[in-house]
Amino acid sequence: KEGKTLVVSGAAGNVGQWVVQLGKLNKMKVIGIAGTDEKCQYLKETLGADGAVNYRSGNVAEQLKKVAPDGVDVYFDNVGGPISDAVISQTNVGGVMIICGLI
């Protein structure tokens, strides 16, 4: 829904890029999670993500709080594990989680 915050893990991969673009088409605030600064830059500058988190450059939960201070409404999970734990801990009541797969 318009105005909701969508977080996508594995956002620079094939499926993740598709989900980022769908979120933007639906006028959502989109935050991508990727593993390099270059991929994060690509998500923001090329795909139009509103923010990006490099999971290799520090605490994911802390970084996510900075770019999504109002919490997460929709989480598209491509990876599972500690990254998902960090996102799930910040998911709003009534939030939606889509489990695509695990890398």
mmCIF file of N, CA and C in Angstrom:
data_model
loop_
_atom_site.group_PDB
_atom_site.id
_atom_site.type_symbol
_atom_site.label_atom_id
_atom_site.label_comp_id
_atom_site.label_asym_id
_atom_site.label_seq_id
_atom_site.Cartn_x
_atom_site.Cartn_y
_atom_site.Cartn_z
ATOM 1 N N LYS A 1 0.830 -1.196 0.000
ATOM 2 C CA LYS A 1 0.000 0.000 0.000
ATOM 3 C C LYS A 1 0.875 1.260 0.000
ATOM 4 N N GLU A 2 0.341 2.269 -0.581
ATOM 5 C CA GLU A 2 1.038 3.547 -0.646
ATOM 6 C C GLU A 2 1.395 4.040 0.752
ATOM 7 N N GLY A 3 2.643 4.494 0.897
ATOM 8 C CA GLY A 3 3.100 5.050 2.153
ATOM 9 C C GLY A 3 3.641 4.050 3.154
ATOM 10 N N LYS A 4 3.447 2.780 2.924
ATOM 11 C CA LYS A 4 3.967 1.747 3.822
ATOM 12 C C LYS A 4 5.454 1.561 3.566
ATOM 13 N N THR A 5 6.162 1.049 4.584
ATOM 14 C CA THR A 5 7.598 0.800 4.447
ATOM 15 C C THR A 5 7.838 -0.660 4.105
ATOM 16 N N LEU A 6 8.520 -0.870 2.986
ATOM 17 C CA LEU A 6 8.885 -2.200 2.500
ATOM 18 C C LEU A 6 10.386 -2.378 2.645
ATOM 19 N N VAL A 7 10.798 -3.470 3.271
ATOM 20 C CA VAL A 7 12.217 -3.817 3.369
ATOM 21 C C VAL A 7 12.439 -5.095 2.566
ATOM 22 N N VAL A 8 13.489 -5.080 1.740
ATOM 23 C CA VAL A 8 13.813 -6.221 0.878
ATOM 24 C C VAL A 8 15.231 -6.676 1.178
ATOM 25 N N SER A 9 15.387 -7.908 1.643
ATOM 26 C CA SER A 9 16.739 -8.462 1.806
ATOM 27 C C SER A 9 17.155 -9.095 0.482
ATOM 28 N N GLY A 10 18.466 -9.168 0.258
ATOM 29 C CA GLY A 10 18.947 -9.643 -1.040
ATOM 30 C C GLY A 10 18.442 -8.740 -2.153
ATOM 31 N N ALA A 11 18.348 -7.448 -1.861
ATOM 32 C CA ALA A 11 17.683 -6.506 -2.755
ATOM 33 C C ALA A 11 18.405 -6.277 -4.078
ATOM 34 N N ALA A 12 19.691 -6.540 -4.147
ATOM 35 C CA ALA A 12 20.431 -6.314 -5.389
ATOM 36 C C ALA A 12 20.434 -7.546 -6.297
ATOM 37 N N GLY A 13 19.861 -8.635 -5.825
ATOM 38 C CA GLY A 13 19.754 -9.841 -6.651
ATOM 39 C C GLY A 13 18.583 -9.724 -7.618
ATOM 40 N N ASN A 14 18.430 -10.738 -8.470
ATOM 41 C CA ASN A 14 17.384 -10.685 -9.500
ATOM 42 C C ASN A 14 15.988 -10.510 -8.923
ATOM 43 N N VAL A 15 15.616 -11.317 -7.963
ATOM 44 C CA VAL A 15 14.288 -11.222 -7.365
ATOM 45 C C VAL A 15 14.164 -9.938 -6.556
ATOM 46 N N GLY A 16 15.185 -9.626 -5.773
ATOM 47 C CA GLY A 16 15.151 -8.428 -4.940
ATOM 48 C C GLY A 16 14.967 -7.152 -5.749
ATOM 49 N N GLN A 17 15.653 -7.039 -6.878
ATOM 50 C CA GLN A 17 15.516 -5.853 -7.723
ATOM 51 C C GLN A 17 14.084 -5.702 -8.221
ATOM 52 N N TRP A 18 13.483 -6.808 -8.562
ATOM 53 C CA TRP A 18 12.100 -6.811 -9.032
ATOM 54 C C TRP A 18 11.168 -6.306 -7.931
ATOM 55 N N VAL A 19 11.384 -6.779 -6.700
ATOM 56 C CA VAL A 19 10.535 -6.387 -5.575
ATOM 57 C C VAL A 19 10.730 -4.911 -5.238
ATOM 58 N N VAL A 20 11.960 -4.424 -5.273
ATOM 59 C CA VAL A 20 12.221 -3.004 -5.039
ATOM 60 C C VAL A 20 11.420 -2.159 -6.030
ATOM 61 N N GLN A 21 11.458 -2.516 -7.288
ATOM 62 C CA GLN A 21 10.752 -1.752 -8.311
ATOM 63 C C GLN A 21 9.238 -1.824 -8.129
ATOM 64 N N LEU A 22 8.726 -2.991 -7.747
ATOM 65 C CA LEU A 22 7.288 -3.108 -7.491
ATOM 66 C C LEU A 22 6.867 -2.213 -6.330
ATOM 67 N N GLY A 23 7.698 -2.179 -5.296
ATOM 68 C CA GLY A 23 7.408 -1.320 -4.165
ATOM 69 C C GLY A 23 7.341 0.145 -4.572
ATOM 70 N N LYS A 24 8.288 0.582 -5.373
ATOM 71 C CA LYS A 24 8.299 1.976 -5.822
ATOM 72 C C LYS A 24 7.096 2.265 -6.717
ATOM 73 N N LEU A 25 6.733 1.328 -7.581
ATOM 74 C CA LEU A 25 5.554 1.524 -8.428
ATOM 75 C C LEU A 25 4.290 1.681 -7.592
ATOM 76 N N ASN A 26 4.271 1.053 -6.414
ATOM 77 C CA ASN A 26 3.122 1.135 -5.512
ATOM 78 C C ASN A 26 3.271 2.253 -4.480
ATOM 79 N N LYS A 27 4.233 3.140 -4.712
ATOM 80 C CA LYS A 27 4.449 4.339 -3.886
ATOM 81 C C LYS A 27 4.739 4.012 -2.424
ATOM 82 N N MET A 28 5.506 2.954 -2.225
ATOM 83 C CA MET A 28 5.933 2.574 -0.885
ATOM 84 C C MET A 28 7.301 3.195 -0.596
ATOM 85 N N LYS A 29 7.637 3.311 0.680
ATOM 86 C CA LYS A 29 8.996 3.660 1.074
ATOM 87 C C LYS A 29 9.767 2.344 1.037
ATOM 88 N N VAL A 30 10.794 2.266 0.201
ATOM 89 C CA VAL A 30 11.509 1.007 -0.017
ATOM 90 C C VAL A 30 12.930 1.104 0.526
ATOM 91 N N ILE A 31 13.284 0.123 1.346
ATOM 92 C CA ILE A 31 14.623 0.000 1.907
ATOM 93 C C ILE A 31 15.194 -1.335 1.433
ATOM 94 N N GLY A 32 16.357 -1.294 0.796
ATOM 95 C CA GLY A 32 17.007 -2.509 0.337
ATOM 96 C C GLY A 32 18.168 -2.890 1.232
ATOM 97 N N ILE A 33 18.381 -4.176 1.384
ATOM 98 C CA ILE A 33 19.534 -4.681 2.128
ATOM 99 C C ILE A 33 20.420 -5.435 1.145
ATOM 100 N N ALA A 34 21.714 -5.065 1.116
ATOM 101 C CA ALA A 34 22.680 -5.692 0.212
ATOM 102 C C ALA A 34 24.035 -5.768 0.910
ATOM 103 N N GLY A 35 25.011 -6.385 0.230
ATOM 104 C CA GLY A 35 26.284 -6.673 0.874
ATOM 105 C C GLY A 35 27.466 -5.800 0.524
ATOM 106 N N THR A 36 27.273 -4.790 -0.313
ATOM 107 C CA THR A 36 28.366 -3.869 -0.621
ATOM 108 C C THR A 36 27.811 -2.455 -0.749
ATOM 109 N N ASP A 37 28.688 -1.478 -0.564
ATOM 110 C CA ASP A 37 28.279 -0.084 -0.737
ATOM 111 C C ASP A 37 27.863 0.185 -2.179
ATOM 112 N N GLU A 38 28.529 -0.466 -3.123
ATOM 113 C CA GLU A 38 28.196 -0.274 -4.535
ATOM 114 C C GLU A 38 26.780 -0.769 -4.832
ATOM 115 N N LYS A 39 26.422 -1.922 -4.278
ATOM 116 C CA LYS A 39 25.070 -2.442 -4.479
ATOM 117 C C LYS A 39 24.035 -1.536 -3.822
ATOM 118 N N CYS A 40 24.356 -1.022 -2.649
ATOM 119 C CA CYS A 40 23.444 -0.095 -1.966
ATOM 120 C C CYS A 40 23.253 1.172 -2.785
ATOM 121 N N GLN A 41 24.331 1.676 -3.347
ATOM 122 C CA GLN A 41 24.258 2.861 -4.200
ATOM 123 C C GLN A 41 23.394 2.578 -5.426
ATOM 124 N N TYR A 42 23.572 1.408 -6.039
ATOM 125 C CA TYR A 42 22.765 1.005 -7.196
ATOM 126 C C TYR A 42 21.275 0.983 -6.837
ATOM 127 N N LEU A 43 20.960 0.413 -5.671
ATOM 128 C CA LEU A 43 19.564 0.335 -5.241
ATOM 129 C C LEU A 43 18.946 1.725 -5.149
ATOM 130 N N LYS A 44 19.694 2.667 -4.604
ATOM 131 C CA LYS A 44 19.164 4.017 -4.421
ATOM 132 C C LYS A 44 19.162 4.822 -5.718
ATOM 133 N N GLU A 45 20.289 4.818 -6.418
ATOM 134 C CA GLU A 45 20.438 5.699 -7.576
ATOM 135 C C GLU A 45 19.780 5.167 -8.848
ATOM 136 N N THR A 46 19.796 3.863 -9.032
ATOM 137 C CA THR A 46 19.256 3.299 -10.270
ATOM 138 C C THR A 46 17.825 2.795 -10.099
ATOM 139 N N LEU A 47 17.559 2.101 -8.989
ATOM 140 C CA LEU A 47 16.230 1.524 -8.795
ATOM 141 C C LEU A 47 15.291 2.437 -8.013
ATOM 142 N N GLY A 48 15.840 3.483 -7.402
ATOM 143 C CA GLY A 48 14.997 4.441 -6.709
ATOM 144 C C GLY A 48 14.635 4.097 -5.283
ATOM 145 N N ALA A 49 15.353 3.147 -4.673
ATOM 146 C CA ALA A 49 15.088 2.825 -3.268
ATOM 147 C C ALA A 49 15.292 4.075 -2.411
ATOM 148 N N ASP A 50 14.506 4.178 -1.370
ATOM 149 C CA ASP A 50 14.589 5.336 -0.481
ATOM 150 C C ASP A 50 15.746 5.244 0.492
ATOM 151 N N GLY A 51 16.238 4.044 0.708
ATOM 152 C CA GLY A 51 17.364 3.832 1.599
ATOM 153 C C GLY A 51 17.942 2.460 1.366
ATOM 154 N N ALA A 52 19.143 2.243 1.899
ATOM 155 C CA ALA A 52 19.795 0.946 1.742
ATOM 156 C C ALA A 52 20.665 0.673 2.955
ATOM 157 N N VAL A 53 20.771 -0.598 3.290
ATOM 158 C CA VAL A 53 21.572 -1.064 4.408
ATOM 159 C C VAL A 53 22.600 -2.053 3.878
ATOM 160 N N ASN A 54 23.873 -1.791 4.182
ATOM 161 C CA ASN A 54 24.947 -2.730 3.851
ATOM 162 C C ASN A 54 25.141 -3.622 5.070
ATOM 163 N N TYR A 55 24.725 -4.881 4.956
ATOM 164 C CA TYR A 55 24.778 -5.771 6.118
ATOM 165 C C TYR A 55 26.202 -6.105 6.553
ATOM 166 N N ARG A 56 27.171 -5.811 5.710
ATOM 167 C CA ARG A 56 28.570 -6.081 6.069
ATOM 168 C C ARG A 56 29.245 -4.893 6.758
ATOM 169 N N SER A 57 28.574 -3.769 6.833
ATOM 170 C CA SER A 57 29.238 -2.579 7.371
ATOM 171 C C SER A 57 28.741 -2.186 8.761
ATOM 172 N N GLY A 58 28.188 -3.113 9.487
ATOM 173 C CA GLY A 58 27.757 -2.794 10.848
ATOM 174 C C GLY A 58 26.480 -3.499 11.223
ATOM 175 N N ASN A 59 25.968 -3.103 12.347
ATOM 176 C CA ASN A 59 24.768 -3.713 12.906
ATOM 177 C C ASN A 59 23.556 -3.392 12.025
ATOM 178 N N VAL A 60 22.934 -4.431 11.491
ATOM 179 C CA VAL A 60 21.799 -4.254 10.582
ATOM 180 C C VAL A 60 20.634 -3.585 11.292
ATOM 181 N N ALA A 61 20.339 -4.011 12.510
ATOM 182 C CA ALA A 61 19.211 -3.430 13.245
ATOM 183 C C ALA A 61 19.403 -1.937 13.461
ATOM 184 N N GLU A 62 20.596 -1.520 13.827
ATOM 185 C CA GLU A 62 20.865 -0.096 14.046
ATOM 186 C C GLU A 62 20.762 0.695 12.747
ATOM 187 N N GLN A 63 21.320 0.141 11.667
ATOM 188 C CA GLN A 63 21.240 0.825 10.373
ATOM 189 C C GLN A 63 19.790 0.948 9.916
ATOM 190 N N LEU A 64 19.020 -0.122 10.137
ATOM 191 C CA LEU A 64 17.622 -0.130 9.710
ATOM 192 C C LEU A 64 16.800 0.910 10.473
ATOM 193 N N LYS A 65 17.077 1.070 11.754
ATOM 194 C CA LYS A 65 16.360 2.078 12.550
ATOM 195 C C LYS A 65 16.578 3.483 11.998
ATOM 196 N N LYS A 66 17.758 3.726 11.438
ATOM 197 C CA LYS A 66 18.057 5.048 10.882
ATOM 198 C C LYS A 66 17.281 5.319 9.594
ATOM 199 N N VAL A 67 17.143 4.308 8.749
ATOM 200 C CA VAL A 67 16.481 4.516 7.458
ATOM 201 C C VAL A 67 14.984 4.215 7.505
ATOM 202 N N ALA A 68 14.537 3.502 8.536
ATOM 203 C CA ALA A 68 13.112 3.186 8.695
ATOM 204 C C ALA A 68 12.706 3.410 10.153
ATOM 205 N N PRO A 69 12.740 4.676 10.603
ATOM 206 C CA PRO A 69 12.489 4.957 12.018
ATOM 207 C C PRO A 69 11.071 4.618 12.481
ATOM 208 N N ASP A 70 10.128 4.511 11.554
ATOM 209 C CA ASP A 70 8.748 4.181 11.916
ATOM 210 C C ASP A 70 8.464 2.685 11.837
ATOM 211 N N GLY A 71 9.507 1.883 11.683
ATOM 212 C CA GLY A 71 9.345 0.434 11.621
ATOM 213 C C GLY A 71 9.082 -0.065 10.216
ATOM 214 N N VAL A 72 8.854 -1.370 10.132
ATOM 215 C CA VAL A 72 8.697 -2.070 8.857
ATOM 216 C C VAL A 72 7.257 -2.568 8.746
ATOM 217 N N ASP A 73 6.631 -2.281 7.610
ATOM 218 C CA ASP A 73 5.265 -2.743 7.371
ATOM 219 C C ASP A 73 5.221 -4.021 6.542
ATOM 220 N N VAL A 74 6.151 -4.119 5.595
ATOM 221 C CA VAL A 74 6.228 -5.300 4.726
ATOM 222 C C VAL A 74 7.681 -5.714 4.617
ATOM 223 N N TYR A 75 7.945 -7.004 4.828
ATOM 224 C CA TYR A 75 9.312 -7.525 4.700
ATOM 225 C C TYR A 75 9.315 -8.635 3.668
ATOM 226 N N PHE A 76 10.097 -8.444 2.610
ATOM 227 C CA PHE A 76 10.296 -9.479 1.598
ATOM 228 C C PHE A 76 11.636 -10.135 1.892
ATOM 229 N N ASP A 77 11.592 -11.362 2.376
ATOM 230 C CA ASP A 77 12.771 -12.070 2.877
ATOM 231 C C ASP A 77 13.345 -13.007 1.825
ATOM 232 N N ASN A 78 14.562 -12.709 1.406
ATOM 233 C CA ASN A 78 15.289 -13.562 0.477
ATOM 234 C C ASN A 78 16.403 -14.363 1.154
ATOM 235 N N VAL A 79 16.712 -14.066 2.421
ATOM 236 C CA VAL A 79 17.942 -14.625 2.990
ATOM 237 C C VAL A 79 17.797 -15.389 4.302
ATOM 238 N N GLY A 80 16.852 -15.037 5.134
ATOM 239 C CA GLY A 80 16.731 -15.691 6.438
ATOM 240 C C GLY A 80 17.874 -15.300 7.368
ATOM 241 N N GLY A 81 18.023 -16.028 8.469
ATOM 242 C CA GLY A 81 19.136 -15.845 9.390
ATOM 243 C C GLY A 81 19.130 -14.537 10.152
ATOM 244 N N PRO A 82 20.331 -14.080 10.544
ATOM 245 C CA PRO A 82 20.448 -12.876 11.379
ATOM 246 C C PRO A 82 19.893 -11.608 10.737
ATOM 247 N N ILE A 83 19.966 -11.507 9.423
ATOM 248 C CA ILE A 83 19.411 -10.325 8.756
ATOM 249 C C ILE A 83 17.904 -10.288 8.966
ATOM 250 N N SER A 84 17.270 -11.410 8.770
ATOM 251 C CA SER A 84 15.818 -11.473 8.981
ATOM 252 C C SER A 84 15.456 -11.223 10.433
ATOM 253 N N ASP A 85 16.259 -11.741 11.346
ATOM 254 C CA ASP A 85 16.001 -11.490 12.769
ATOM 255 C C ASP A 85 15.986 -9.993 13.048
ATOM 256 N N ALA A 86 16.936 -9.269 12.464
ATOM 257 C CA ALA A 86 17.022 -7.816 12.682
ATOM 258 C C ALA A 86 15.792 -7.101 12.124
ATOM 259 N N VAL A 87 15.336 -7.528 10.962
ATOM 260 C CA VAL A 87 14.174 -6.882 10.343
ATOM 261 C C VAL A 87 12.896 -7.238 11.106
ATOM 262 N N ILE A 88 12.743 -8.506 11.421
ATOM 263 C CA ILE A 88 11.526 -8.958 12.112
ATOM 264 C C ILE A 88 11.368 -8.243 13.448
ATOM 265 N N SER A 89 12.484 -7.979 14.123
ATOM 266 C CA SER A 89 12.404 -7.301 15.420
ATOM 267 C C SER A 89 11.877 -5.872 15.295
ATOM 268 N N GLN A 90 11.871 -5.326 14.070
ATOM 269 C CA GLN A 90 11.402 -3.964 13.842
ATOM 270 C C GLN A 90 10.128 -3.911 12.998
ATOM 271 N N THR A 91 9.505 -5.072 12.834
ATOM 272 C CA THR A 91 8.274 -5.129 12.057
ATOM 273 C C THR A 91 7.104 -4.649 12.911
ATOM 274 N N ASN A 92 6.298 -3.784 12.351
ATOM 275 C CA ASN A 92 5.156 -3.223 13.059
ATOM 276 C C ASN A 92 4.066 -4.274 13.274
ATOM 277 N N VAL A 93 3.239 -4.058 14.296
ATOM 278 C CA VAL A 93 2.090 -4.916 14.539
ATOM 279 C C VAL A 93 1.220 -4.898 13.286
ATOM 280 N N GLY A 94 0.817 -6.066 12.840
ATOM 281 C CA GLY A 94 0.031 -6.175 11.619
ATOM 282 C C GLY A 94 0.872 -6.185 10.359
ATOM 283 N N GLY A 95 2.213 -6.186 10.530
ATOM 284 C CA GLY A 95 3.103 -6.218 9.374
ATOM 285 C C GLY A 95 2.993 -7.525 8.608
ATOM 286 N N VAL A 96 3.443 -7.484 7.381
ATOM 287 C CA VAL A 96 3.379 -8.638 6.489
ATOM 288 C C VAL A 96 4.789 -9.092 6.169
ATOM 289 N N MET A 97 5.006 -10.410 6.207
ATOM 290 C CA MET A 97 6.304 -10.971 5.823
ATOM 291 C C MET A 97 6.110 -11.946 4.683
ATOM 292 N N ILE A 98 6.886 -11.775 3.634
ATOM 293 C CA ILE A 98 6.863 -12.655 2.480
ATOM 294 C C ILE A 98 8.174 -13.402 2.470
ATOM 295 N N ILE A 99 8.109 -14.704 2.563
ATOM 296 C CA ILE A 99 9.310 -15.535 2.603
ATOM 297 C C ILE A 99 9.518 -16.109 1.209
ATOM 298 N N CYS A 100 10.578 -15.650 0.557
ATOM 299 C CA CYS A 100 10.854 -16.099 -0.812
ATOM 300 C C CYS A 100 11.778 -17.310 -0.810
ATOM 301 N N GLY A 101 12.824 -17.257 -0.025
ATOM 302 C CA GLY A 101 13.809 -18.335 -0.012
ATOM 303 C C GLY A 101 14.929 -17.967 0.910
ATOM 304 N N LEU A 102 15.910 -18.814 0.947
ATOM 305 C CA LEU A 102 17.053 -18.581 1.823
ATOM 306 C C LEU A 102 18.326 -18.697 1.019
ATOM 307 N N ILE A 103 19.194 -17.698 1.181
ATOM 308 C CA ILE A 103 20.488 -17.748 0.485
ATOM 309 C C ILE A 103 21.487 -18.406 1.411
#
